[in-house]
Coordinates of C-alpha atoms in Angstrom, one line a residue:
Chain D
X1 CA -11.1 -11.2 -20.7
X2 CA -10.5 -9.4 -22.7
X3 CA -14.9 -8.7 -22.4
X4 CA -14.9 -7.9 -18.8
X5 CA -11.2 -4.7 -19.7
X6 CA -14.6 -3.3 -22.6
X7 CA -14.4 0.1 -21.9
X8 CA -12.4 0.2 -19.0
X9 CA -11.0 3.7 -20.4
X10 CA -11.7 6.1 -21.8
X11 CA -9.5 5.8 -25.0
X12 CA -9.9 7.6 -28.8
X13 CA -7.9 5.1 -30.4
X14 CA -7.7 1.2 -30.7
X15 CA -6.2 0.6 -27.1
X16 CA -2.7 -1.1 -27.5
X17 CA -2.5 -4.8 -27.3
X18 CA -1.1 -4.7 -23.7
X19 CA -3.1 -3.1 -22.4
X20 CA -5.3 -5.4 -21.7
X21 CA -3.1 -8.6 -21.1
X22 CA -2.3 -10.2 -17.6
X23 CA 0.0 -12.8 -17.9
X24 CA 0.0 -14.7 -14.9
X25 CA 3.3 -15.9 -13.3
X26 CA 2.7 -18.3 -11.0
X27 CA -0.3 -20.9 -10.9
X28 CA -1.7 -21.9 -8.2
X29 CA 0.6 -24.1 -5.8
X30 CA 3.6 -24.7 -5.4
X31 CA 6.4 -26.6 -4.9
X32 CA 8.7 -23.5 -4.2
X33 CA 8.2 -23.7 -0.9
X34 CA 11.2 -23.6 1.6
X35 CA 9.5 -24.7 4.6
X36 CA 11.5 -23.7 7.7
X37 CA 10.6 -19.8 8.1
X38 CA 14.0 -17.6 6.5
X39 CA 13.1 -15.2 8.9
X40 CA 15.8 -16.2 11.8
X41 CA 14.0 -15.7 15.1
X42 CA 17.6 -16.5 17.2
X43 CA 17.5 -14.3 20.4
X44 CA 13.2 -14.5 20.3
X45 CA 13.2 -17.7 19.6
X46 CA 11.8 -18.1 23.3
X47 CA 9.2 -15.7 22.9
X48 CA 8.4 -15.8 19.1
X49 CA 6.8 -19.2 18.4
X50 CA 7.5 -20.8 15.4
X51 CA 3.9 -22.7 14.0
X52 CA 3.0 -26.4 14.9
X53 CA 4.3 -27.9 11.5
X54 CA 0.5 -29.7 10.9
X55 CA -0.9 -26.4 12.0
X56 CA -3.5 -25.6 8.9
X57 CA -6.5 -25.1 8.2
X58 CA -7.8 -25.3 4.4
X59 CA -10.5 -24.3 3.0
X60 CA -12.0 -27.4 3.7
X61 CA -11.0 -27.7 6.9
X62 CA -13.0 -24.5 7.9
X63 CA -16.0 -25.3 5.5
X64 CA -16.6 -28.8 7.5
X65 CA -15.9 -27.2 11.2
X66 CA -18.9 -27.2 13.3
X67 CA -19.7 -23.3 14.0
X68 CA -19.9 -22.8 18.0
X69 CA -20.7 -19.1 17.8
X70 CA -19.6 -16.4 17.9
X71 CA -18.4 -13.6 20.2
X72 CA -19.5 -9.8 19.2
X73 CA -17.0 -6.6 20.0
X74 CA -17.8 -2.5 20.3
X75 CA -16.3 -0.7 18.1
X76 CA -12.7 -0.9 17.7
X77 CA -12.0 -2.5 21.1
X78 CA -11.2 -6.9 21.4
X79 CA -12.3 -7.5 25.3
X80 CA -15.7 -9.9 25.7
X81 CA -17.5 -8.5 26.3
X82 CA -20.1 -10.1 29.4
X83 CA -23.3 -10.7 27.5
X84 CA -20.7 -13.4 25.6
X85 CA -19.4 -14.9 28.8
X86 CA -22.2 -17.8 29.7
X87 CA -21.7 -18.7 26.0
X88 CA -17.6 -18.5 26.1
X89 CA -18.0 -21.1 30.4
X90 CA -20.9 -23.5 27.6
X91 CA -18.0 -23.6 25.4
X92 CA -14.7 -24.6 28.0
X93 CA -17.6 -27.4 30.0
X94 CA -17.7 -28.6 25.6
X95 CA -13.8 -28.5 24.9
X96 CA -13.5 -30.4 28.7
X97 CA -15.5 -33.0 28.0
X98 CA -14.7 -33.8 23.8
X99 CA -11.8 -33.9 25.0
X100 CA -10.5 -35.2 20.2
X101 CA -11.9 -31.9 19.6
X102 CA -9.9 -28.4 19.5
X103 CA -11.4 -24.7 19.1
X104 CA -10.1 -22.5 15.9
X105 CA -10.9 -18.6 16.9
X106 CA -11.6 -16.9 14.2
X107 CA -11.0 -12.7 14.3
X108 CA -13.5 -10.3 12.4
X109 CA -13.3 -6.4 11.9
X110 CA -15.1 -4.3 9.9
X111 CA -14.5 -2.5 6.7
X112 CA -14.2 0.6 8.4
X113 CA -10.7 1.6 9.2
X114 CA -7.7 0.4 7.7
X115 CA -6.2 -3.5 6.5
X116 CA -3.5 -3.9 7.9
X117 CA -4.5 -2.0 12.0
X118 CA -7.7 -4.1 11.1
X119 CA -5.8 -7.5 10.8
X120 CA -3.9 -6.6 14.1
X121 CA -7.3 -6.1 15.9
X122 CA -8.4 -9.1 15.0
X123 CA -5.4 -11.4 15.6
X124 CA -6.1 -9.3 19.5
X125 CA -10.0 -10.3 19.6
X126 CA -8.6 -13.6 18.8
X127 CA -6.4 -13.7 20.7
X128 CA -8.7 -11.9 23.8
X129 CA -11.2 -15.1 23.0
X130 CA -8.4 -17.9 24.0
X131 CA -7.3 -15.8 26.7
X132 CA -10.2 -15.8 28.4
X133 CA -10.9 -19.6 27.4
X134 CA -7.6 -20.3 29.7
X135 CA -8.3 -18.9 32.1
X136 CA -11.5 -20.9 32.3
X137 CA -9.5 -23.8 32.2
X138 CA -9.3 -25.3 28.5
X139 CA -5.5 -26.6 27.7
X140 CA -4.5 -23.5 25.3
X141 CA -3.2 -25.7 22.8
X142 CA -5.6 -27.0 22.1
X143 CA -7.1 -23.0 20.9
X144 CA -5.6 -22.4 17.7
X145 CA -6.4 -18.4 16.9
X146 CA -6.3 -17.0 13.1
X147 CA -6.8 -13.3 12.5
X148 CA -9.0 -12.4 8.9
X149 CA -8.8 -8.7 10.0
X150 CA -11.3 -6.6 8.2
X151 CA -11.4 -9.5 4.1
X152 CA -14.2 -11.1 5.1
X153 CA -16.1 -8.0 5.8
X154 CA -18.9 -6.9 4.2
X155 CA -19.1 -3.7 2.8
X156 CA -22.6 -2.5 1.3
X157 CA -23.7 -2.4 3.7
X158 CA -25.2 -1.0 7.0
X159 CA -23.5 0.7 9.7
X160 CA -25.6 -2.3 12.1
X161 CA -24.8 -4.9 9.4
X162 CA -21.3 -4.0 9.7
X163 CA -21.5 -4.5 13.6
X164 CA -22.0 -7.7 12.8
X165 CA -18.4 -7.9 11.7
X166 CA -16.8 -7.4 14.7
X167 CA -16.7 -10.6 16.4
X168 CA -14.5 -13.9 16.8
X169 CA -15.8 -17.0 15.2
X170 CA -15.7 -20.4 17.0
X171 CA -15.6 -23.2 15.2
X172 CA -14.8 -26.8 16.5
X173 CA -12.2 -29.0 14.4
X174 CA -11.8 -32.5 15.2
X175 CA -8.6 -33.7 15.9
Chain G
X1 CA 0.8 35.8 5.0
X2 CA 1.6 32.5 2.7
X3 CA -1.3 32.5 1.1
X4 CA -0.9 36.3 -0.1
X5 CA 3.0 36.1 -0.9
X6 CA 2.0 32.6 -2.4
X7 CA -0.5 33.6 -4.7
X8 CA 1.1 37.2 -5.2
X9 CA 4.4 34.8 -6.6
X10 CA 2.5 32.6 -9.0
X11 CA 0.3 35.1 -10.6
X12 CA 4.1 37.1 -11.2
X13 CA 5.8 34.0 -12.3
X14 CA 3.1 33.1 -15.0
X15 CA 3.0 36.8 -16.1
X16 CA 6.6 36.7 -16.0
X17 CA 6.3 33.4 -18.1
X18 CA 4.0 34.9 -20.4
X19 CA 6.9 38.0 -21.5
X20 CA 9.2 36.0 -22.0
X21 CA 9.9 34.5 -25.3
X22 CA 11.6 31.0 -23.9
X23 CA 10.7 29.4 -20.6
X24 CA 14.0 28.8 -18.9
X25 CA 15.0 24.9 -18.6
X26 CA 15.6 24.5 -15.7
X27 CA 19.6 23.2 -14.6
X28 CA 19.2 19.2 -12.5
X29 CA 19.5 18.7 -8.9
X30 CA 18.0 21.8 -7.5
X31 CA 15.8 21.9 -4.6
X32 CA 12.3 20.5 -5.2
X33 CA 10.6 22.3 -2.5
X34 CA 8.1 22.0 -0.2
X35 CA 4.8 20.8 -0.6
X36 CA 2.1 23.1 0.7
X37 CA -0.9 23.0 -0.6
X38 CA -2.8 24.6 -4.1
X39 CA -2.3 28.3 -4.0
X40 CA 2.2 27.7 -5.0
X41 CA 2.1 24.6 -7.5
X42 CA 3.3 25.8 -11.1
X43 CA 1.2 24.0 -13.8
X44 CA 2.9 24.7 -16.8
X45 CA 0.8 24.5 -20.2
X46 CA 1.7 22.5 -22.5
X47 CA 1.7 21.0 -26.3
X48 CA 1.7 17.1 -27.0
X49 CA 2.8 15.6 -30.0
X50 CA 4.5 12.5 -31.2
X51 CA 5.2 11.0 -35.2
X52 CA 3.4 7.6 -33.1
X53 CA -0.3 7.0 -32.0
X54 CA 0.6 4.6 -29.9
X55 CA 3.2 6.8 -28.7
X56 CA 0.5 9.8 -28.2
X57 CA -1.8 8.2 -26.8
X58 CA 0.5 7.4 -24.1
X59 CA 2.1 11.2 -23.0
X60 CA -1.4 11.7 -22.9
X61 CA -2.4 9.5 -20.4
X62 CA 0.6 10.4 -18.1
X63 CA 0.6 14.0 -18.3
X64 CA -2.9 14.1 -17.5
X65 CA -1.8 11.8 -13.9
X66 CA 0.6 15.3 -13.3
X67 CA -0.8 18.2 -11.6
X68 CA 1.9 20.1 -12.7
X69 CA 0.8 20.5 -16.7
X70 CA -1.5 21.6 -18.6
X71 CA -1.9 19.8 -21.1
X72 CA -4.2 21.7 -24.2
X73 CA -4.3 21.1 -28.2
X74 CA -3.8 24.0 -29.3
X75 CA -3.0 27.8 -29.1
X76 CA -0.3 28.8 -27.6
X77 CA 1.6 26.9 -24.5
X78 CA 5.1 27.7 -22.3
X79 CA 5.7 23.9 -23.5
X80 CA 6.1 21.6 -26.6
X81 CA 6.2 18.0 -26.0
X82 CA 7.5 16.0 -28.8
X83 CA 8.0 12.7 -28.6
X84 CA 9.8 11.1 -31.6
X85 CA 9.8 7.5 -31.6
X86 CA 12.8 6.3 -34.0
X87 CA 14.5 2.9 -34.6
X88 CA 13.9 -0.1 -32.1
X89 CA 13.6 1.0 -28.9
X90 CA 14.4 4.7 -29.7
X91 CA 12.5 7.8 -28.3
X92 CA 13.6 11.5 -29.0
X93 CA 12.8 14.6 -26.8
X94 CA 12.0 17.5 -28.5
X95 CA 11.9 21.0 -26.6
X96 CA 10.9 23.7 -27.6
X97 CA 8.6 26.5 -26.8
X98 CA 7.3 29.3 -29.1
X99 CA 8.7 27.8 -32.0
X100 CA 12.1 27.2 -30.7
X101 CA 13.5 24.4 -30.4
X102 CA 15.1 23.8 -26.6
X103 CA 16.0 20.3 -26.0
X104 CA 16.5 17.2 -28.2
X105 CA 17.7 14.0 -26.5
X106 CA 16.8 10.4 -27.6
X107 CA 16.7 7.7 -25.0
X108 CA 16.5 4.2 -25.0
X109 CA 15.4 1.1 -23.6
X110 CA 13.8 -2.3 -22.7
X111 CA 10.6 -1.3 -25.2
X112 CA 9.4 2.2 -26.8
X113 CA 7.0 2.9 -23.8
X114 CA 10.5 1.7 -21.4
X115 CA 12.1 5.0 -22.9
X116 CA 8.9 7.0 -23.3
X117 CA 8.9 7.3 -19.3
X118 CA 12.3 8.1 -19.6
X119 CA 12.2 10.6 -21.8
X120 CA 9.1 11.8 -20.6
X121 CA 10.7 12.1 -17.0
X122 CA 13.3 13.9 -17.8
X123 CA 10.8 16.5 -19.7
X124 CA 9.6 17.0 -15.8
X125 CA 12.8 17.4 -14.3
X126 CA 14.4 20.0 -17.4
X127 CA 10.8 21.8 -16.9
X128 CA 8.6 21.6 -14.1
X129 CA 12.4 20.9 -11.5
X130 CA 11.1 17.7 -10.1
X131 CA 12.1 14.1 -10.4
X132 CA 9.3 12.5 -13.1
X133 CA 7.8 9.6 -11.8
X134 CA 6.0 7.8 -15.3
X135 CA 9.3 5.5 -15.1
X136 CA 7.5 3.4 -11.4
X137 CA 6.9 -0.2 -11.1
X138 CA 3.3 -0.7 -8.9
X139 CA 2.1 -3.2 -6.9
X140 CA -1.4 -3.8 -6.5
X141 CA -4.1 -6.3 -5.5
X142 CA -6.7 -6.5 -7.1
X143 CA -10.1 -8.9 -6.4
X144 CA -10.2 -9.0 -10.5
X145 CA -10.6 -13.2 -10.4
X146 CA -12.3 -13.0 -7.5
X147 CA -10.2 -13.9 -5.1
X148 CA -7.0 -11.2 -3.6
X149 CA -4.3 -12.1 -5.7
X150 CA -0.7 -9.6 -6.7
X151 CA -0.4 -8.4 -9.7
X152 CA 2.5 -6.1 -10.7
X153 CA 2.1 -3.4 -13.8
X154 CA 4.3 -0.2 -15.0
X155 CA 3.2 2.8 -13.6
X156 CA -0.2 3.7 -16.7
X157 CA -1.2 -0.1 -16.5
X158 CA -0.2 -0.8 -20.1
X159 CA 1.2 -4.1 -19.8
X160 CA -0.7 -5.1 -15.9
X161 CA 0.7 -8.7 -14.3
X162 CA -0.7 -11.1 -12.6
X163 CA 1.8 -12.3 -10.1
X164 CA -0.1 -15.2 -7.9
X165 CA -1.9 -17.6 -8.1
X166 CA -2.8 -18.1 -4.2
X167 CA -6.8 -18.6 -5.0
X168 CA -6.4 -17.1 -0.8
X169 CA -6.0 -14.2 0.4
X170 CA -2.7 -12.0 -0.8
X171 CA -2.4 -8.3 1.0
X172 CA 0.3 -5.7 1.6
X173 CA 3.3 -6.1 -1.5
X174 CA 5.1 -5.2 -0.5
X175 CA 8.5 -3.8 -3.6
X176 CA 12.8 -4.6 -2.9
X177 CA 13.4 -1.5 -4.2
X178 CA 15.5 -2.8 -7.0
X179 CA 12.8 -4.5 -8.2
X180 CA 14.4 -8.1 -7.6
X181 CA 11.9 -9.1 -5.0
X182 CA 8.4 -8.1 -3.8
X183 CA 7.5 -9.6 0.3
X184 CA 3.2 -10.0 0.4
X185 CA 1.4 -11.2 3.5
X186 CA -0.7 -15.0 1.9
X187 CA -3.3 -17.1 3.0
X188 CA -2.5 -19.6 1.2
X189 CA -0.1 -22.0 2.2
X190 CA -1.9 -23.2 5.6
X191 CA -4.6 -20.5 6.1
X192 CA -2.9 -18.5 8.3
X193 CA -1.6 -15.0 7.1
X194 CA 2.2 -15.1 6.7
X195 CA 5.0 -13.3 4.7
X196 CA 6.8 -14.2 1.3
X197 CA 9.2 -13.4 -0.8
X198 CA 9.1 -13.5 -4.5
X199 CA 12.6 -13.7 -7.0
X200 CA 11.2 -11.2 -9.3
X201 CA 13.4 -12.9 -11.9
X202 CA 12.6 -16.3 -10.4
X203 CA 9.7 -16.4 -9.1
X204 CA 10.8 -18.9 -7.1
X205 CA 8.3 -17.8 -3.7
X206 CA 9.6 -18.7 -0.2
X207 CA 7.8 -18.3 3.3
X208 CA 9.7 -15.3 4.9
X209 CA 8.3 -15.5 7.9
X210 CA 5.8 -17.8 9.6
X211 CA 5.3 -17.3 13.3
X212 CA 2.2 -17.6 15.5
X213 CA -0.7 -15.4 14.6
X214 CA 0.2 -12.6 11.8
X215 CA 2.6 -11.6 9.9
X216 CA 1.9 -8.9 7.5
X217 CA 3.0 -5.1 6.8
X218 CA 6.7 -6.1 5.0
X219 CA 8.6 -3.0 4.4
X220 CA 12.0 -3.2 2.4
X221 CA 13.7 -0.1 4.0
X222 CA 15.0 2.3 1.3
X223 CA 18.8 0.7 0.9
X224 CA 16.8 -2.4 0.4
X225 CA 18.9 -4.7 3.0
X226 CA 16.5 -4.5 5.9
X227 CA 12.8 -5.4 6.0
X228 CA 10.7 -4.2 8.8
X229 CA 7.0 -6.0 9.5
X230 CA 5.1 -7.0 12.3
X231 CA 4.9 -10.2 14.1
X232 CA 2.4 -11.0 16.8
X233 CA 4.2 -15.1 17.4
X234 CA 5.2 -12.3 21.5
X235 CA 1.5 -12.6 22.1
X236 CA 1.1 -9.2 20.8
X237 CA 1.9 -7.5 17.4
X238 CA 5.1 -6.0 17.0
X239 CA 6.8 -4.5 15.0
X240 CA 10.6 -6.6 14.0
X241 CA 13.2 -5.5 12.0
X242 CA 14.9 -8.4 10.5
X243 CA 18.2 -8.5 7.4
X244 CA 16.3 -8.8 3.6
X245 CA 18.3 -12.3 4.4
X246 CA 15.7 -13.1 6.7
X247 CA 19.0 -13.1 9.2
X248 CA 18.8 -10.8 12.4
X249 CA 16.0 -10.1 13.3
X250 CA 15.3 -7.8 16.3
X251 CA 12.0 -6.9 18.3
X252 CA 11.6 -2.8 17.9
X253 CA 8.6 -1.9 19.8
X254 CA 7.7 -3.8 23.3
X255 CA 4.4 -2.5 24.4
X256 CA 0.6 -3.3 25.6
X257 CA -0.7 -1.4 22.2
X258 CA -1.1 -3.2 19.3
X259 CA 1.4 -2.1 16.4
X260 CA 0.8 -2.1 12.3
X261 CA 2.4 -0.4 9.2
X262 CA 6.0 0.1 9.6
X263 CA 6.8 3.2 6.6
X264 CA 11.4 3.7 6.9
X265 CA 12.9 7.1 6.8
X266 CA 14.9 8.3 3.8
X267 CA 17.5 8.0 5.8
X268 CA 16.6 4.1 6.5
X269 CA 16.8 5.4 10.3
X270 CA 14.0 5.9 12.1
X271 CA 9.8 3.8 11.2
X272 CA 6.8 5.3 11.3
X273 CA 4.4 3.0 12.4
X274 CA 0.7 2.8 14.6
X275 CA 0.3 2.3 17.3
X276 CA -2.8 2.2 19.7
X277 CA -0.9 2.2 22.9
X278 CA -2.5 5.4 24.2
X279 CA -6.2 4.0 23.5
X280 CA -6.5 4.2 19.7
X281 CA -4.0 4.5 16.2
X282 CA -2.1 6.8 16.7
X283 CA 1.1 8.0 15.3
X284 CA 4.2 6.9 16.6
X285 CA 8.1 7.1 15.4
X286 CA 11.2 4.6 16.8
X287 CA 15.0 4.9 15.7
X288 CA 15.3 1.8 13.4
X289 CA 17.3 0.9 16.8
X290 CA 13.9 0.5 18.8
X291 CA 15.2 3.0 20.7
X292 CA 13.5 6.8 21.5
X293 CA 9.7 5.6 19.9
X294 CA 7.7 8.8 20.7
X295 CA 4.0 9.6 19.6
X296 CA 3.9 12.1 16.4
X297 CA 1.2 15.0 17.4
X298 CA -0.7 14.7 14.1
X299 CA -3.5 16.5 15.2
X300 CA -6.2 15.9 13.4
X301 CA -8.6 12.7 14.2
X302 CA -8.7 10.9 17.0
X303 CA -7.6 8.0 14.5
X304 CA -4.6 8.1 12.5
X305 CA -2.9 5.0 10.7
X306 CA -1.0 4.4 8.0
X307 CA 1.8 6.7 7.9
X308 CA 4.4 6.9 4.8
X309 CA 7.7 8.7 4.7
X310 CA 8.1 11.4 2.2
X311 CA 10.9 9.9 0.4
X312 CA 12.2 12.7 -0.3
X313 CA 11.5 15.3 3.1
X314 CA 12.0 13.9 5.5
X315 CA 9.9 16.6 7.4
X316 CA 7.0 15.2 6.4
X317 CA 4.8 12.1 6.8
X318 CA 1.0 10.9 4.3
X319 CA -0.9 8.9 6.6
X320 CA -4.9 8.1 6.8
X321 CA -7.1 9.5 8.6
X322 CA -11.2 9.1 10.2
X323 CA -12.6 12.5 9.6
X324 CA -16.5 13.1 10.1
X325 CA -17.2 9.3 9.4
X326 CA -14.9 8.7 6.4
X327 CA -11.8 8.1 6.2
X328 CA -8.6 10.2 4.4
X329 CA -5.8 11.3 3.8
X330 CA -3.6 13.8 5.4
X331 CA 0.0 15.2 5.5
X332 CA 2.3 15.5 8.7
X333 CA 4.8 18.0 8.5
X334 CA 6.9 18.0 11.5
X335 CA 9.0 21.1 11.5
X336 CA 5.2 22.6 11.6
X337 CA 4.1 20.6 13.9
X338 CA 0.4 20.1 12.6
X339 CA -1.4 17.9 9.7
X340 CA -3.5 19.1 6.1
X341 CA -5.7 17.1 4.7
X342 CA -5.1 16.6 0.8
X343 CA -8.0 14.0 0.3
X344 CA -11.4 14.9 0.3
X345 CA -14.7 12.6 -0.6
X346 CA -16.4 11.1 -1.9
X347 CA -15.6 7.7 -0.4
X348 CA -12.2 6.9 1.9
X349 CA -8.9 7.1 0.6
X350 CA -6.9 5.2 2.6
X351 CA -3.3 3.3 1.9
X352 CA -1.2 6.5 1.3
X353 CA 2.3 5.4 -0.9
X354 CA 3.7 8.6 -1.9
X355 CA 5.9 8.5 -5.3
X356 CA 9.6 9.4 -6.0
X357 CA 8.7 13.0 -6.2
X358 CA 7.9 13.2 -2.7
X359 CA 4.7 15.3 -4.6
X360 CA 1.7 13.2 -5.8
X361 CA 0.5 10.1 -4.0
X362 CA -0.8 6.9 -4.9
X363 CA -4.0 6.0 -2.5
X364 CA -7.3 3.2 -2.8
X365 CA -10.5 5.5 -2.7
X366 CA -12.5 3.1 -1.2
X367 CA -16.6 3.7 -1.3
X368 CA -18.9 0.5 -0.4
X369 CA -19.3 -0.6 -3.7
X370 CA -15.6 -0.8 -4.9
X371 CA -11.8 0.5 -4.7
X372 CA -9.3 1.5 -7.1
X373 CA -5.8 3.2 -6.9
X374 CA -6.1 6.9 -7.8
X375 CA -2.7 9.5 -8.2
X376 CA -3.0 12.5 -6.0
X377 CA -1.1 15.4 -6.8
X378 CA -0.7 16.7 -3.5
X379 CA 0.6 20.0 -4.5
X380 CA -2.7 21.0 -6.8
X381 CA -4.9 18.4 -4.7
X382 CA -6.0 17.8 -8.0
X383 CA -7.2 13.2 -8.4
X384 CA -6.5 11.0 -11.1
X385 CA -8.2 7.5 -11.2
X386 CA -5.4 5.4 -12.2
X387 CA -6.7 1.3 -12.0
X388 CA -8.6 0.6 -14.8
X389 CA -12.5 -1.1 -13.8
X390 CA -11.4 -4.5 -14.8
X391 CA -8.8 -4.7 -12.0
X392 CA -12.1 -5.0 -9.7
X393 CA -10.9 -4.0 -6.4
X394 CA -7.2 -2.9 -7.6
X395 CA -6.3 -1.2 -3.6
X396 CA -2.8 -1.8 -1.2
X397 CA 0.3 -0.3 -4.0
X398 CA 3.1 0.0 -3.8
X399 CA 5.3 1.8 -6.0
X400 CA 8.5 1.8 -6.5
X401 CA 10.9 4.2 -9.9
X402 CA 13.1 1.8 -11.6
X403 CA 14.8 5.1 -13.4
X404 CA 17.9 6.4 -12.1

């Protein structure tokens, strides 16, 4: 850890020992949660849906999921382009012949733009794909959406490579 | 013409200061004046001294961040600041000018660095007539461990602490104004972006908001009694406000666009935010009760986001705006109805947050290769690196002032 900070700031004098100290105050997963959300949905309970208690997308689940494909979006847009519609029809038909599988739609943005706007944009992209599949007859309860915003975007890339980050990944999970 | 008059005033001021052998110390509590740009920024020359090497190193680092001072090692200066380290955590501030002692005051704190931050802030208040900001606490995100985790630190990064070890993605930490708690967004529990609250005394962590879709953008009101946030559990990202204990959740916006980035007015009555209701992200303001939404005519870019309300001067908000393929920070004035750029490359300047003097901002400087936190003096335009390079990709800072 000390090596990681060597030469990090010009300092003519020996650094204060506190400077290099990073105390880890919370370790990993702890049993200090309450399971219920603190926010009391109150009158919005009907429109604000709590997550299903079994809704969970662990890293290993997603790593083992089959990637069905990806839908790509125009810059700052979230509508499904005609070019991607045939693939979504395939997905709808796949889900209809595989009733034990469900779909995770993961919305992504490129690294341009700002964090929180991109979180909302990734959410809207994932939801646009879900809504399109619902119009094709897929039961919405079999589709989970998650926004990754720009958190997984490649930064050190050209503009055309960055365009690959404006997408929604379709991941198939066995129930 | 403002520019000429201000340059004249500034020059006259310097001449007067040079003629008058003992510069005046400011009384406390006066108006700090407007943030206008480079022309009317007063810069004081100062020499720093101490009986202790660590103290001297600290104050040199601190005053280099403040655009209101030019630190000189010799020659004649307008002020001499001496910070004497005494018994225990005591620091004595001695302000002099031209060999005359103008002020001497003792400070104590939980540590010498704490007392020193108070003393340095007092020196700023009495010489520049501005609140000092050195006694601040920051929270931010870094990928130092390979994952985005939340860290807290004193402003000068002398004692940074890793708060979370979620091994996941953590973002947008927001400190309660009294430093009792921190809200942040994390994916660690279930793979979805939920808001968590960490009690900073006990380190107990609780789920704060976990609805379908995204739960993010937490922002404590200035009183600490309410929290604004972004939830998409209705099917679309909207602004909500709840009490800090999570009760009385109220939906504030109802649009077909997406909303993000809530930031409270200093009086806690209004919220400024990002919405793309009109097709591209722009800045809007709304009463905290959900009435009176209207667009803020920033007139600077087709892509504006991350508004942050000036805590001292409610006439101003800072924001992030796209400019020629990059993102830069601008300051919008409601009374003037226009925005002014306050950063200029290289790379992006994003996620601004005001320090308590209403003049300096912390922002994230971002390139394709890396990100780091910077301090910007909006009065002089000077930016200074804040986060050490060991904090890989430090970003998304929040800040609160610990002093009075």
